[in-house]
Amino acid sequence: AGRAWGSRGMEAAAGSCRAQLPAWWGLILAVLAAGSCQGNSVERKIYIPLNKTAPCVRLLNATHQIGCQSSISGDTGVIHVVEKEEDLNWVLVDGPHPPYMILLDGNLFNRRVMLQLKGTSRVSGLAVAVSKPTPPQGFSPGLKCPNDGFGVYSKDYGPQFAHCNKTVWNPVGSGLSYEDFDFPIFLLEDANETQVIKQCYQDHNVPRNGSGPEYPLCAMQLFSHMHAVTSTVTCMRRSSLQSTFSINPEVVCDPLLDYNVWSTLQPINSSGKVDPEKEVIIVATRIDSHSFFWNIAPGAESAVSSFVTHLAAAEALHKASDVHLLQRNIMFTFFQGETFDYIGSSRMVYDMEKDKFPLRLDNIHSFVELNQVALRNDSILWMHTDPVSRMNESVEVQVRNLLDILSNSSVGANVTLQEAGYSQPLPPSSFQRFLRARHIPGVVLTDHKTAFQNRYYQSMYDTPENIRMQYPEGLSPEETLEYVTDTAKSLAEVATVVARALYRLAGGANNTSAIQADPKTVSRMLYGFLIKMNNSWFQSIIKPDIKGILGDVPQHYVAVSSPVNTTYLVQYVLANLTGTVVNLTKEECVNPEKTPSSEKELYEYAWVQGSLEQNSTSRVPYCVRSTVHLSKALSPAFELRQWGSTEYSTWTESRWKEIHARIFLVASKELEIITLVVGIAILIFSLITTYFINAKADVLFSIPRDPGAVAY
């Protein structure tokens, strides 16, 4: 439609000009009009777009920049396939046609190889093919000491544990995600597109008979120019100046932000303050992950296993008959942005300190955090505590009580809880941010005693396969959604133990055997958060106006537009599992303040789509009442405009104009120069010829007289 409109517009313009200019100008305009209509089709014949790619983008913090970018017009190079390290010699030394665009086998995507490529001008970019099967040696582009400097341990608090001196938590971490590359790097997500590139390389770029390949050569172009440079301090200052003095400000970077999700077992006034004497147990986990490539963050073990277990424990507790009688309240908290120096937890602590949250730090009785829990050896779950705060006698008594309750709750279950050791520091965890503010009794539950069991931490390979999720062949999507995997059963057992322990910790006195997490619910959540978000269960529990969030492949990157899909879905899954269906009309549900009995200050209401009617395409919507709330997960550094802060996270993401990749055939420089010169010569000849034709137009195009005419 756009091309047709352009054609009509050009024809109109050409017609207008013909009335005022010589006839040959009309011909030129007609040719240009036709050319504009065919431009897109010509481009399609020249270029093959790569549509299933993920770029490496630029992130910045208070001191430096990390990630990748291309030049402003994109980077181009001749493709060379590197499937073993020996193939690098052609790129780095022998190849006669630099710069090269490398198609790199996923098994070679490691720090050693990448630093070689970073140090040469013979490489203009990189396309990485996903390794299948996953690298057996493990692959983690994260840091060996995640969130170093932003946890509780420092030169003033447990200096012997600072900078992972006691325990290196992520030994396979290469730090690759925290390097800065001055060329574009893209992930090829589609094996078919990878094969197209390899075929183009085989047809045109493979050396023949010991000599270099002949033109035309297969080339690749990658566009990923980033607007922000240097650091968060620089980019935020530039954006701030633009916003202050420009009518059309051009923002160059945005803070990483989203929302934390939280709810309570017993309703509280979300706009008021909890009584100072009221004690609350916080249960926490993170819901975000990260990898080298933008928005590729499956996070199966690093995030999903823990927050799915957390959700299942919340459901099991809410089903207990006497929860409204418990002495202490329980708050279920899901933090966003924890991968980037504890954005979500540091913001909640900040809000509690500034009286911007219903709870104060003094209300917190104890803290239980679920970290990575899916890869247990011999069904052992390790309990980590802070040895520094336990030197305080009263804290030690409370921590010991917490450990005893957790251990006793696992009796008779297929989960064994063991203490990691008094001298063992806390692993990277949200709990550390609370300890920075106050000595709180707490425990972090993990599947590892020391180093992570997860060999793919913060990588694109932290997938369902990493936590051993397996389905029989031939199942339909609906059957797969309902199929209870061994992983689901295992996590449900952990959720059961946690729920029973929380019940005891909150003052529950009844038998806990009835508190049981549902493996079927866990299966549904694992399928939805790891395999396919757009499934029948998720469709039924969300609001109609946000159904567009249900993409196919789930990713759990915090990003800069909020809330992200994961946040929305955790919010509505939690409301579905812990809320109550109430008999309200749509109008009453959407506007509960108009209903006197709604207790709007205690509850949130959501009008959700509901399930499909049998043999119909229409749904049966209903109203859900819950205690689920959102709170901002934006680092306090940006509230305080302290962009160089060392206390709070300062991560930002650069903006960009376009990101895309394509391949095409490129001619030799000599042929390009010859073509250019011949084109210029033809243009000059045409102009000269046209000039003389126009100058002699009255002679060449004069109308001869009628020989029969007689003049008087």
XYZ file of C-alpha atoms in Angstrom:
712
model
C 0.000 0.000 0.000
C 2.870 2.377 0.844
C 4.623 1.706 -2.432
C 1.375 2.235 -4.427
C 0.709 5.551 -2.676
C 4.275 6.657 -3.394
C 3.802 5.824 -7.076
C 0.639 7.918 -7.336
C 2.315 10.794 -5.515
C 5.322 10.759 -7.829
C 3.102 10.581 -10.895
C 1.229 13.646 -9.694
C 4.472 15.505 -9.097
C 5.793 14.500 -12.494
C 2.585 15.679 -14.169
C 2.805 19.043 -12.447
C 6.381 19.569 -13.587
C 5.636 18.658 -17.184
C 3.450 21.705 -17.463
C 6.359 24.007 -16.665
C 9.527 22.230 -17.853
C 10.751 20.792 -21.147
C 9.448 17.369 -22.117
C 12.679 15.569 -21.260
C 12.341 16.625 -17.612
C 9.041 14.811 -17.505
C 10.761 11.681 -18.779
C 13.421 11.892 -16.045
C 10.811 12.404 -13.338
C 8.817 9.448 -14.609
C 11.956 7.268 -14.452
C 12.686 8.454 -10.908
C 9.096 7.725 -9.901
C 9.350 4.206 -11.257
C 12.695 3.759 -9.502
C 11.270 4.794 -6.139
C 8.512 2.200 -6.503
C 10.993 -0.557 -7.292
C 13.581 0.393 -4.653
C 12.260 -1.955 -1.997
C 12.030 -4.898 -4.353
C 15.599 -4.269 -5.536
C 16.745 -4.230 -1.913
C 15.034 -7.556 -1.321
C 16.930 -9.031 -4.255
C 20.270 -7.775 -2.922
C 19.955 -8.473 0.810
C 18.831 -11.458 2.859
C 17.606 -10.171 6.248
C 18.343 -12.170 9.408
C 15.150 -11.853 11.415
C 15.780 -14.153 14.384
C 18.744 -12.498 16.059
C 19.506 -10.993 19.464
C 22.099 -8.231 19.796
C 24.602 -7.473 22.490
C 23.746 -3.927 23.622
C 25.506 -1.346 25.746
C 24.901 -1.059 29.482
C 26.504 1.542 31.717
C 27.089 2.088 35.425
C 28.727 4.778 37.546
C 32.237 4.078 36.285
C 32.212 2.448 32.851
C 30.368 0.966 29.897
C 29.958 -2.686 28.913
C 28.485 -4.505 25.946
C 28.790 -3.886 22.206
C 27.928 -1.494 19.422
C 28.397 -0.955 15.687
C 29.405 2.212 13.872
C 26.598 4.672 13.135
C 26.025 3.230 9.638
C 26.507 -0.410 10.655
C 29.588 -2.597 10.263
C 30.252 -4.796 7.241
C 32.726 -7.592 6.617
C 33.379 -10.718 4.593
C 31.961 -13.780 6.347
C 34.318 -16.412 7.703
C 33.016 -19.457 9.582
C 35.038 -20.369 12.685
C 34.227 -23.839 14.013
C 37.595 -24.610 15.631
C 40.335 -22.410 17.031
C 42.649 -23.080 14.051
C 40.121 -21.275 11.833
C 40.970 -18.036 13.637
C 44.351 -17.847 11.869
C 42.614 -16.973 8.593
C 40.772 -14.093 10.269
C 43.648 -12.783 12.357
C 46.596 -13.337 9.984
C 46.164 -15.063 6.623
C 42.890 -13.848 5.107
C 43.350 -11.363 2.208
C 39.953 -9.631 2.567
C 39.706 -8.012 6.000
C 37.761 -6.895 7.909
C 35.891 -10.132 8.591
C 32.475 -10.902 10.015
C 32.901 -14.109 11.985
C 30.247 -16.794 12.273
C 31.455 -18.309 15.545
C 30.519 -21.747 16.825
C 28.908 -21.473 20.264
C 31.534 -23.725 21.845
C 34.216 -21.146 20.984
C 32.292 -18.232 22.464
C 34.533 -17.838 25.497
C 36.718 -15.207 27.093
C 40.024 -16.390 25.609
C 38.769 -16.296 22.018
C 36.812 -13.067 22.472
C 39.805 -11.181 23.869
C 41.842 -12.292 20.832
C 39.196 -10.868 18.515
C 38.851 -7.723 20.609
C 42.500 -6.874 20.094
C 42.520 -6.744 16.276
C 41.232 -4.402 13.573
C 40.719 -7.334 11.206
C 37.343 -8.173 12.812
C 34.307 -5.976 12.149
C 31.685 -8.057 13.952
C 30.532 -11.402 15.219
C 27.522 -13.684 14.794
C 27.330 -16.457 17.390
C 25.573 -19.740 16.669
C 23.870 -21.423 19.619
C 25.787 -24.499 20.747
C 23.751 -27.712 20.664
C 24.165 -29.583 22.906
C 25.097 -26.998 25.523
C 28.828 -26.680 26.344
C 29.539 -29.572 28.734
C 32.240 -27.606 30.535
C 29.696 -24.951 31.444
C 29.330 -21.360 30.261
C 28.683 -18.313 32.396
C 29.455 -14.822 31.063
C 28.667 -13.415 34.518
C 31.157 -12.486 37.210
C 32.860 -14.967 39.512
C 31.623 -12.822 42.396
C 28.135 -11.591 41.382
C 27.042 -8.128 42.604
C 30.417 -7.640 44.263
C 30.543 -4.442 46.315
C 26.781 -4.065 46.670
C 26.090 -6.808 49.193
C 26.628 -6.661 52.941
C 30.304 -7.646 53.107
C 32.845 -4.837 52.917
C 35.959 -3.529 54.663
C 33.654 -2.426 57.505
C 31.457 -5.537 57.763
C 32.969 -9.006 57.551
C 36.044 -7.936 55.549
C 37.236 -11.551 55.477
C 34.181 -12.364 53.331
C 34.285 -9.301 51.054
C 34.938 -9.767 47.308
C 34.279 -13.521 47.651
C 37.537 -14.011 49.567
C 36.084 -16.990 51.404
C 33.973 -18.546 48.626
C 34.042 -17.984 44.849
C 30.350 -18.473 44.109
C 30.484 -18.650 40.318
C 33.845 -20.262 39.447
C 32.963 -20.754 35.758
C 32.106 -17.046 35.424
C 34.200 -15.480 32.668
C 33.042 -11.889 33.128
C 32.405 -11.716 29.373
C 29.118 -9.841 29.851
C 31.061 -7.101 31.637
C 33.584 -6.459 28.840
C 33.282 -3.600 26.368
C 33.480 -4.495 22.658
C 33.755 -1.863 19.928
C 32.185 -4.113 17.284
C 28.674 -5.620 17.041
C 27.955 -9.128 18.330
C 24.681 -10.869 17.494
C 23.216 -14.212 18.543
C 21.686 -16.325 15.771
C 18.585 -17.862 17.332
C 17.342 -19.696 14.228
C 19.323 -22.732 13.042
C 17.887 -22.278 9.548
C 19.330 -18.769 9.270
C 22.660 -20.066 10.525
C 22.592 -22.679 7.768
C 21.799 -20.013 5.136
C 24.907 -18.068 6.199
C 27.054 -21.207 6.129
C 25.776 -22.099 2.669
C 26.563 -18.609 1.389
C 30.042 -18.962 2.876
C 30.528 -22.389 1.260
C 29.399 -21.106 -2.140
C 31.520 -17.960 -2.243
C 34.122 -17.631 0.541
C 35.849 -21.003 0.924
C 39.469 -20.806 -0.335
C 40.027 -22.846 -3.525
C 43.241 -24.713 -4.374
C 45.183 -23.086 -1.576
C 44.493 -19.523 -2.722
C 42.037 -16.933 -1.448
C 38.428 -16.993 -2.671
C 37.469 -14.904 -5.681
C 34.848 -12.178 -5.834
C 31.918 -11.876 -5.394
C 32.178 -12.740 -1.689
C 29.453 -13.334 0.872
C 29.352 -10.491 3.402
C 27.354 -9.568 6.484
C 26.212 -6.220 7.825
C 25.262 -5.663 11.468
C 23.506 -2.527 12.758
C 23.523 -1.852 16.507
C 24.742 1.690 17.069
C 24.350 2.831 20.678
C 23.649 6.439 21.684
C 25.139 6.414 25.196
C 28.863 6.409 25.970
C 31.345 6.355 28.859
C 29.191 5.880 31.980
C 25.819 6.428 33.609
C 27.077 9.738 35.009
C 27.815 11.017 31.498
C 24.689 9.721 29.756
C 22.262 10.786 32.498
C 23.819 14.258 32.593
C 23.404 14.589 28.832
C 19.824 13.356 28.980
C 19.084 15.739 31.855
C 20.515 18.727 29.963
C 18.499 17.785 26.885
C 15.311 17.535 28.930
C 15.990 20.922 30.549
C 16.905 23.026 27.528
C 15.542 21.246 24.455
C 11.991 21.329 23.107
C 12.531 17.865 21.627
C 14.955 16.227 24.060
C 16.946 13.241 22.884
C 17.405 10.842 25.777
C 20.491 8.647 25.301
C 20.043 6.118 28.135
C 17.424 4.870 30.589
C 17.750 3.414 34.091
C 17.021 -0.292 34.441
C 13.723 -0.403 36.289
C 10.579 -2.372 36.871
C 8.305 -3.315 39.782
C 8.619 -5.635 42.751
C 5.624 -7.898 43.395
C 4.521 -8.454 46.987
C 1.550 -9.749 48.933
C 0.718 -10.681 52.502
C -0.912 -13.698 54.090
C -3.149 -11.456 56.189
C -4.328 -8.250 54.463
C -2.693 -4.965 55.442
C -3.451 -1.372 54.512
C -1.147 -0.814 51.535
C -1.476 2.962 51.796
C -0.997 3.117 55.561
C 1.543 1.817 58.054
C 1.694 -1.507 59.877
C 1.591 -1.171 63.672
C 5.130 -1.045 65.117
C 4.455 -4.064 67.353
C 3.191 -6.218 64.461
C 5.814 -8.728 63.315
C 6.143 -9.816 59.689
C 8.166 -12.654 58.173
C 9.534 -11.828 54.736
C 9.859 -14.596 52.154
C 11.823 -13.411 49.138
C 13.199 -14.394 45.776
C 14.338 -12.724 42.567
C 12.431 -12.864 39.291
C 14.997 -11.525 36.802
C 17.946 -13.002 34.970
C 20.482 -11.907 32.357
C 22.808 -13.170 29.634
C 25.327 -11.699 27.190
C 22.572 -10.908 24.666
C 19.729 -8.436 25.054
C 16.438 -9.936 26.272
C 17.817 -13.489 26.154
C 17.446 -14.487 29.791
C 15.738 -17.867 30.310
C 17.012 -18.054 33.919
C 15.672 -21.567 34.588
C 17.876 -22.269 37.600
C 19.014 -18.752 38.513
C 15.488 -17.299 38.833
C 12.523 -19.421 37.707
C 13.149 -22.462 39.910
C 13.126 -20.274 43.026
C 10.195 -17.976 42.271
C 8.020 -20.890 41.079
C 8.783 -22.679 44.364
C 7.965 -19.461 46.210
C 4.601 -19.140 44.418
C 3.751 -22.769 45.192
C 4.588 -22.242 48.888
C 2.357 -19.141 48.972
C -0.547 -21.139 47.538
C -0.051 -23.975 50.031
C -0.024 -21.562 52.992
C -3.135 -19.707 51.869
C -5.039 -23.001 51.824
C -4.388 -23.564 55.539
C -7.611 -23.048 57.498
C -6.235 -20.957 60.378
C -3.877 -18.530 58.631
C -5.994 -15.558 59.768
C -5.239 -16.537 63.369
C -1.463 -16.662 63.038
C 0.481 -14.516 65.444
C 2.766 -13.125 62.748
C 1.996 -12.045 59.200
C 3.958 -13.334 56.212
C 4.942 -11.200 53.227
C 5.709 -12.904 49.922
C 8.155 -10.718 47.988
C 9.446 -11.040 44.421
C 12.306 -8.681 43.605
C 13.100 -7.317 40.141
C 16.514 -6.195 38.901
C 18.521 -8.191 41.457
C 20.994 -9.281 38.770
C 22.130 -5.672 38.464
C 23.388 -4.911 41.980
C 20.130 -5.604 43.830
C 17.885 -2.945 42.271
C 14.591 -4.270 43.674
C 15.666 -5.145 47.213
C 17.724 -1.980 47.709
C 14.699 0.080 46.652
C 12.382 -1.718 49.087
C 14.852 -1.202 51.949
C 15.163 2.477 50.970
C 11.370 2.881 50.930
C 11.076 1.195 54.339
C 13.712 3.520 55.781
C 11.977 6.604 54.334
C 8.465 5.514 55.466
C 7.348 5.100 51.850
C 6.297 1.472 52.356
C 3.612 -0.036 54.633
C 6.271 -1.960 56.564
C 9.244 -0.593 58.448
C 12.475 -2.491 58.958
C 11.547 -2.834 62.650
C 8.465 -4.860 61.664
C 10.603 -7.626 60.149
C 10.730 -10.637 62.458
C 12.865 -12.830 60.170
C 13.817 -13.297 56.536
C 13.679 -16.465 54.412
C 15.035 -16.326 50.869
C 14.755 -18.928 48.132
C 17.758 -18.829 45.843
C 18.753 -21.469 43.251
C 16.991 -24.659 44.380
C 16.486 -26.995 41.380
C 19.854 -28.766 41.121
C 20.055 -30.512 44.472
C 22.481 -33.350 45.134
C 20.957 -36.174 47.185
C 17.893 -33.967 47.820
C 19.928 -31.699 50.120
C 18.936 -28.070 50.510
C 21.568 -25.881 52.186
C 20.721 -23.220 54.772
C 23.050 -20.201 54.614
C 23.212 -17.598 57.381
C 25.332 -14.533 58.090
C 28.151 -15.313 60.528
C 28.773 -11.637 61.349
C 25.276 -10.770 62.601
C 25.126 -14.081 64.491
C 27.869 -12.795 66.789
C 25.057 -10.793 68.373
C 23.570 -13.080 71.028
C 19.906 -12.203 70.442
C 20.276 -12.612 66.674
C 22.015 -15.960 67.198
C 19.096 -17.256 69.298
C 16.569 -16.240 66.637
C 18.661 -17.676 63.795
C 19.075 -20.961 65.626
C 15.300 -21.131 66.163
C 14.755 -20.440 62.454
C 17.186 -23.200 61.451
C 15.573 -25.681 63.834
C 12.075 -24.980 62.497
C 13.250 -25.406 58.896
C 15.076 -28.652 59.703
C 12.105 -30.087 61.604
C 9.762 -29.188 58.739
C 11.731 -31.419 56.398
C 11.271 -34.533 58.534
C 9.441 -37.149 56.513
C 9.874 -35.211 53.257
C 12.125 -36.020 50.314
C 14.129 -32.895 51.102
C 16.941 -32.741 53.639
C 17.910 -29.340 55.039
C 21.483 -28.909 56.254
C 23.320 -25.897 57.621
C 26.095 -24.682 55.336
C 28.319 -23.828 58.283
C 28.741 -21.075 60.836
C 31.832 -19.661 59.128
C 30.324 -19.721 55.647
C 29.187 -16.275 54.348
C 25.907 -15.612 52.620
C 25.773 -16.274 48.870
C 24.747 -13.376 46.598
C 21.190 -12.695 47.798
C 18.595 -9.978 48.369
C 18.855 -10.654 52.113
C 22.264 -8.955 52.075
C 20.654 -5.599 51.252
C 18.395 -5.881 54.324
C 21.363 -6.805 56.507
C 23.121 -3.634 55.395
C 20.311 -1.687 57.063
C 19.625 -3.805 60.160
C 20.659 -7.054 61.852
C 17.753 -9.288 60.846
C 17.634 -13.038 61.581
C 17.501 -14.770 58.219
C 18.395 -17.737 56.083
C 19.020 -18.243 52.379
C 18.065 -21.644 50.942
C 20.101 -22.967 47.998
C 21.028 -26.205 46.264
C 24.756 -25.469 46.737
C 26.904 -25.417 49.859
C 29.724 -23.402 48.334
C 30.048 -22.778 44.574
C 26.928 -22.718 42.400
C 25.699 -26.029 41.040
C 24.482 -24.001 38.069
C 27.206 -24.115 35.382
C 25.193 -21.811 33.102
C 24.526 -18.941 35.527
C 23.402 -15.765 33.708
C 23.700 -17.373 30.288
C 21.511 -18.293 27.328
C 21.978 -21.962 28.275
C 20.171 -21.693 31.629
C 17.177 -23.360 29.980
C 14.586 -25.984 31.001
C 17.098 -28.681 30.039
C 19.499 -27.285 32.638
C 17.036 -28.127 35.433
C 16.266 -31.522 33.830
C 12.769 -30.765 32.612
C 11.754 -33.572 30.274
C 8.489 -34.355 28.500
C 7.396 -37.473 26.597
C 7.348 -37.068 22.832
C 4.102 -36.434 20.994
C 2.308 -34.374 23.647
C 0.072 -31.531 22.514
C 0.685 -28.061 24.046
C -2.256 -28.571 26.393
C -0.998 -31.997 27.471
C 2.492 -30.591 28.004
C 1.054 -27.810 30.187
C -0.628 -30.382 32.447
C 2.164 -33.000 32.461
C 3.800 -33.290 35.897
C 7.578 -33.576 35.433
C 10.052 -34.914 37.964
C 11.413 -31.379 38.292
C 7.937 -30.126 39.237
C 7.562 -32.865 41.860
C 10.978 -31.998 43.294
C 10.252 -28.261 43.538
C 6.809 -28.949 45.008
C 8.524 -30.886 47.812
C 10.758 -27.881 48.529
C 7.705 -25.591 48.498
C 5.919 -27.891 50.951
C 8.826 -27.811 53.404
C 9.119 -24.016 53.143
C 5.364 -23.502 53.609
C 5.269 -25.732 56.698
C 8.288 -23.954 58.183
C 6.725 -20.552 57.576
C 3.514 -21.696 59.241
C 5.451 -22.740 62.367
C 7.552 -19.569 62.269
C 4.385 -17.452 62.144
C 3.099 -19.123 65.310
C 0.954 -21.894 63.828
C 0.296 -24.720 66.275
C -1.791 -27.180 64.276
C -0.527 -30.239 62.424
C 1.191 -29.199 59.201
C 0.571 -32.399 57.228
C -2.323 -30.721 55.382
C -0.029 -27.970 54.089
C 1.017 -29.397 50.768
C 2.246 -27.723 47.558
C 0.570 -28.905 44.365
C 2.965 -30.467 41.788
C 0.409 -29.814 39.039
C 0.468 -26.087 39.754
C 4.272 -26.153 39.739
C 4.209 -27.947 36.366
C 1.949 -25.305 34.875
C 4.178 -22.513 36.146
C 7.384 -24.129 34.861
C 5.805 -24.607 31.440
C 4.519 -21.037 31.334
C 7.660 -19.309 32.615
C 10.181 -21.459 30.732
C 8.601 -22.901 27.590
C 5.503 -21.037 26.409
C 3.938 -18.016 28.042
C 1.019 -17.970 25.623
C -0.802 -20.953 27.110
C -4.407 -21.525 28.132
C -3.789 -21.122 31.884
C -1.938 -17.815 31.631
C -4.576 -16.587 29.168
C -7.312 -17.288 31.690
C -5.770 -15.473 34.675
C -4.752 -12.104 33.188
C -6.699 -8.966 32.367
C -8.057 -8.709 28.805
C -6.214 -5.424 28.169
C -2.742 -6.954 28.746
C -3.161 -10.206 26.812
C -0.531 -8.904 24.365
C 2.216 -9.664 26.901
C 1.882 -13.391 26.250
C 4.761 -14.042 23.866
C 5.968 -17.485 22.934
C 9.448 -17.866 24.455
C 9.697 -16.460 27.994
C 12.608 -14.150 28.878
C 13.280 -12.595 32.259
C 15.459 -9.530 31.601
C 14.531 -6.498 33.723
C 14.784 -3.984 30.805
C 13.708 -0.318 30.915
C 10.022 -0.499 29.943
C 7.909 -1.611 32.845
C 6.281 -3.723 33.959
C 7.870 -6.458 31.846
C 6.013 -9.659 30.989
C 7.488 -11.609 33.905
C 6.358 -9.006 36.448
C 2.797 -8.982 35.137
C 2.600 -12.759 35.097
C 4.057 -13.243 38.579
C 1.517 -10.671 39.789
C -1.469 -12.462 38.243
C -0.283 -15.985 39.032
C 0.169 -14.966 42.672
C -3.296 -13.366 42.690
C -4.777 -16.516 41.135
C -3.098 -18.852 43.628
C -3.700 -16.801 46.771
C -6.740 -14.646 45.948
C -10.480 -15.213 46.112
C -13.081 -15.130 43.346
C -15.710 -12.577 44.388
C -19.197 -12.043 43.067
C -18.808 -8.591 41.536
C -19.776 -7.231 38.150
C -17.107 -5.903 35.804
C -17.991 -2.324 36.722
C -17.755 -3.063 40.457
C -14.499 -4.981 40.028
C -12.791 -2.285 37.950
C -14.013 0.467 40.332
C -14.116 -1.203 43.781
C -14.156 2.152 45.585
C -17.806 2.463 44.474
C -18.673 -0.705 46.404
C -18.898 -0.002 50.178
C -17.910 -3.536 51.221
C -14.855 -3.819 48.953
C -12.257 -2.751 51.586
C -10.198 -1.184 48.817
C -7.425 -0.165 51.221
C -6.808 -3.850 52.059
C -7.314 -5.615 48.731
C -6.584 -5.319 45.026
C -9.229 -6.322 42.471
C -8.671 -7.646 38.940
C -11.213 -8.481 36.219
C -9.555 -11.413 34.427
C -10.352 -13.136 31.138
C -11.326 -16.529 32.500
C -11.284 -19.862 30.686
C -12.878 -20.587 27.341
C -16.388 -21.978 27.430
C -16.643 -25.555 26.239
C -16.901 -25.775 22.437
C -16.820 -21.981 22.196
C -14.435 -19.105 21.519
C -15.967 -16.875 24.222
C -14.575 -16.683 27.754
C -16.148 -16.584 31.206
C -14.503 -13.601 32.954
C -14.572 -13.135 36.716
C -13.279 -10.867 39.489
C -10.315 -11.817 41.700
C -9.663 -10.177 45.063
C -6.138 -10.518 46.458
C -3.486 -8.809 48.564
C -1.029 -8.640 45.641
C 0.623 -5.258 45.086
C 3.390 -3.722 42.985
C 6.096 -1.412 44.301
C 8.674 0.455 42.263
C 11.983 -1.297 41.521
C 14.039 1.733 40.481
C 17.405 2.218 42.140
C 17.388 4.992 44.774
C 20.430 6.431 42.989
C 18.105 7.819 40.309
C 15.590 9.151 42.842
C 18.449 10.954 44.564
C 20.134 11.899 41.253
C 23.347 10.323 42.597
C 24.410 8.778 39.298
C 27.919 8.047 40.571
C 26.679 6.247 43.699
C 28.638 3.373 45.206
C 25.809 2.613 47.652
C 23.081 1.855 45.112
C 22.884 0.292 41.656
C 23.512 2.764 38.815
C 22.900 0.531 35.794
C 21.414 2.091 32.687
C 20.756 0.811 29.182
C 21.755 2.800 26.107
C 19.126 3.785 23.585
C 19.479 2.915 19.918
C 17.758 3.723 16.653
C 17.696 0.410 14.815
C 19.026 -3.082 15.237
C 19.137 -5.517 12.349
C 21.396 -7.898 10.456
C 21.611 -8.989 6.813
C 23.856 -10.804 4.362
C 24.626 -10.066 0.700
C 27.244 -10.537 -2.018
C 29.962 -7.918 -2.265
C 32.056 -7.177 -5.376
C 35.779 -6.453 -5.406
C 36.993 -2.896 -4.758
C 38.351 -2.712 -8.294
C 34.970 -3.626 -9.800
C 33.219 -1.161 -7.521
C 35.586 1.644 -8.625
C 35.192 0.729 -12.294
C 31.405 0.678 -11.922
C 31.488 4.066 -10.201
C 33.746 5.630 -12.862
C 31.673 4.221 -15.733
C 28.505 5.457 -14.049
C 29.925 8.952 -13.616
C 31.114 8.959 -17.249
C 27.666 7.923 -18.493
C 26.075 10.597 -16.302
C 28.384 13.322 -17.662
C 27.865 12.139 -21.249
C 24.079 12.124 -20.699
C 24.118 15.645 -19.267
C 26.237 16.977 -22.140
C 24.057 15.248 -24.717
C 20.926 16.512 -23.032
C 22.336 20.067 -22.931
C 23.079 20.139 -26.647
C 19.745 18.546 -27.515
C 17.997 21.160 -25.418
C 20.076 23.987 -26.965
C 19.173 22.871 -30.501
C 15.609 21.854 -29.671
C 14.126 24.543 -31.963
C 16.052 23.048 -34.878
C 15.715 19.367 -34.023
C 12.072 19.472 -33.050
C 10.736 22.364 -35.252
C 7.534 21.672 -37.203
C 8.125 21.949 -41.008
C 5.836 24.306 -42.991
C 3.099 22.996 -45.178
C 4.547 23.288 -48.719
C 1.086 24.010 -50.079
C 0.632 27.103 -47.986
C 0.852 30.483 -49.836
C 1.695 33.717 -48.101
C 0.134 37.010 -49.255
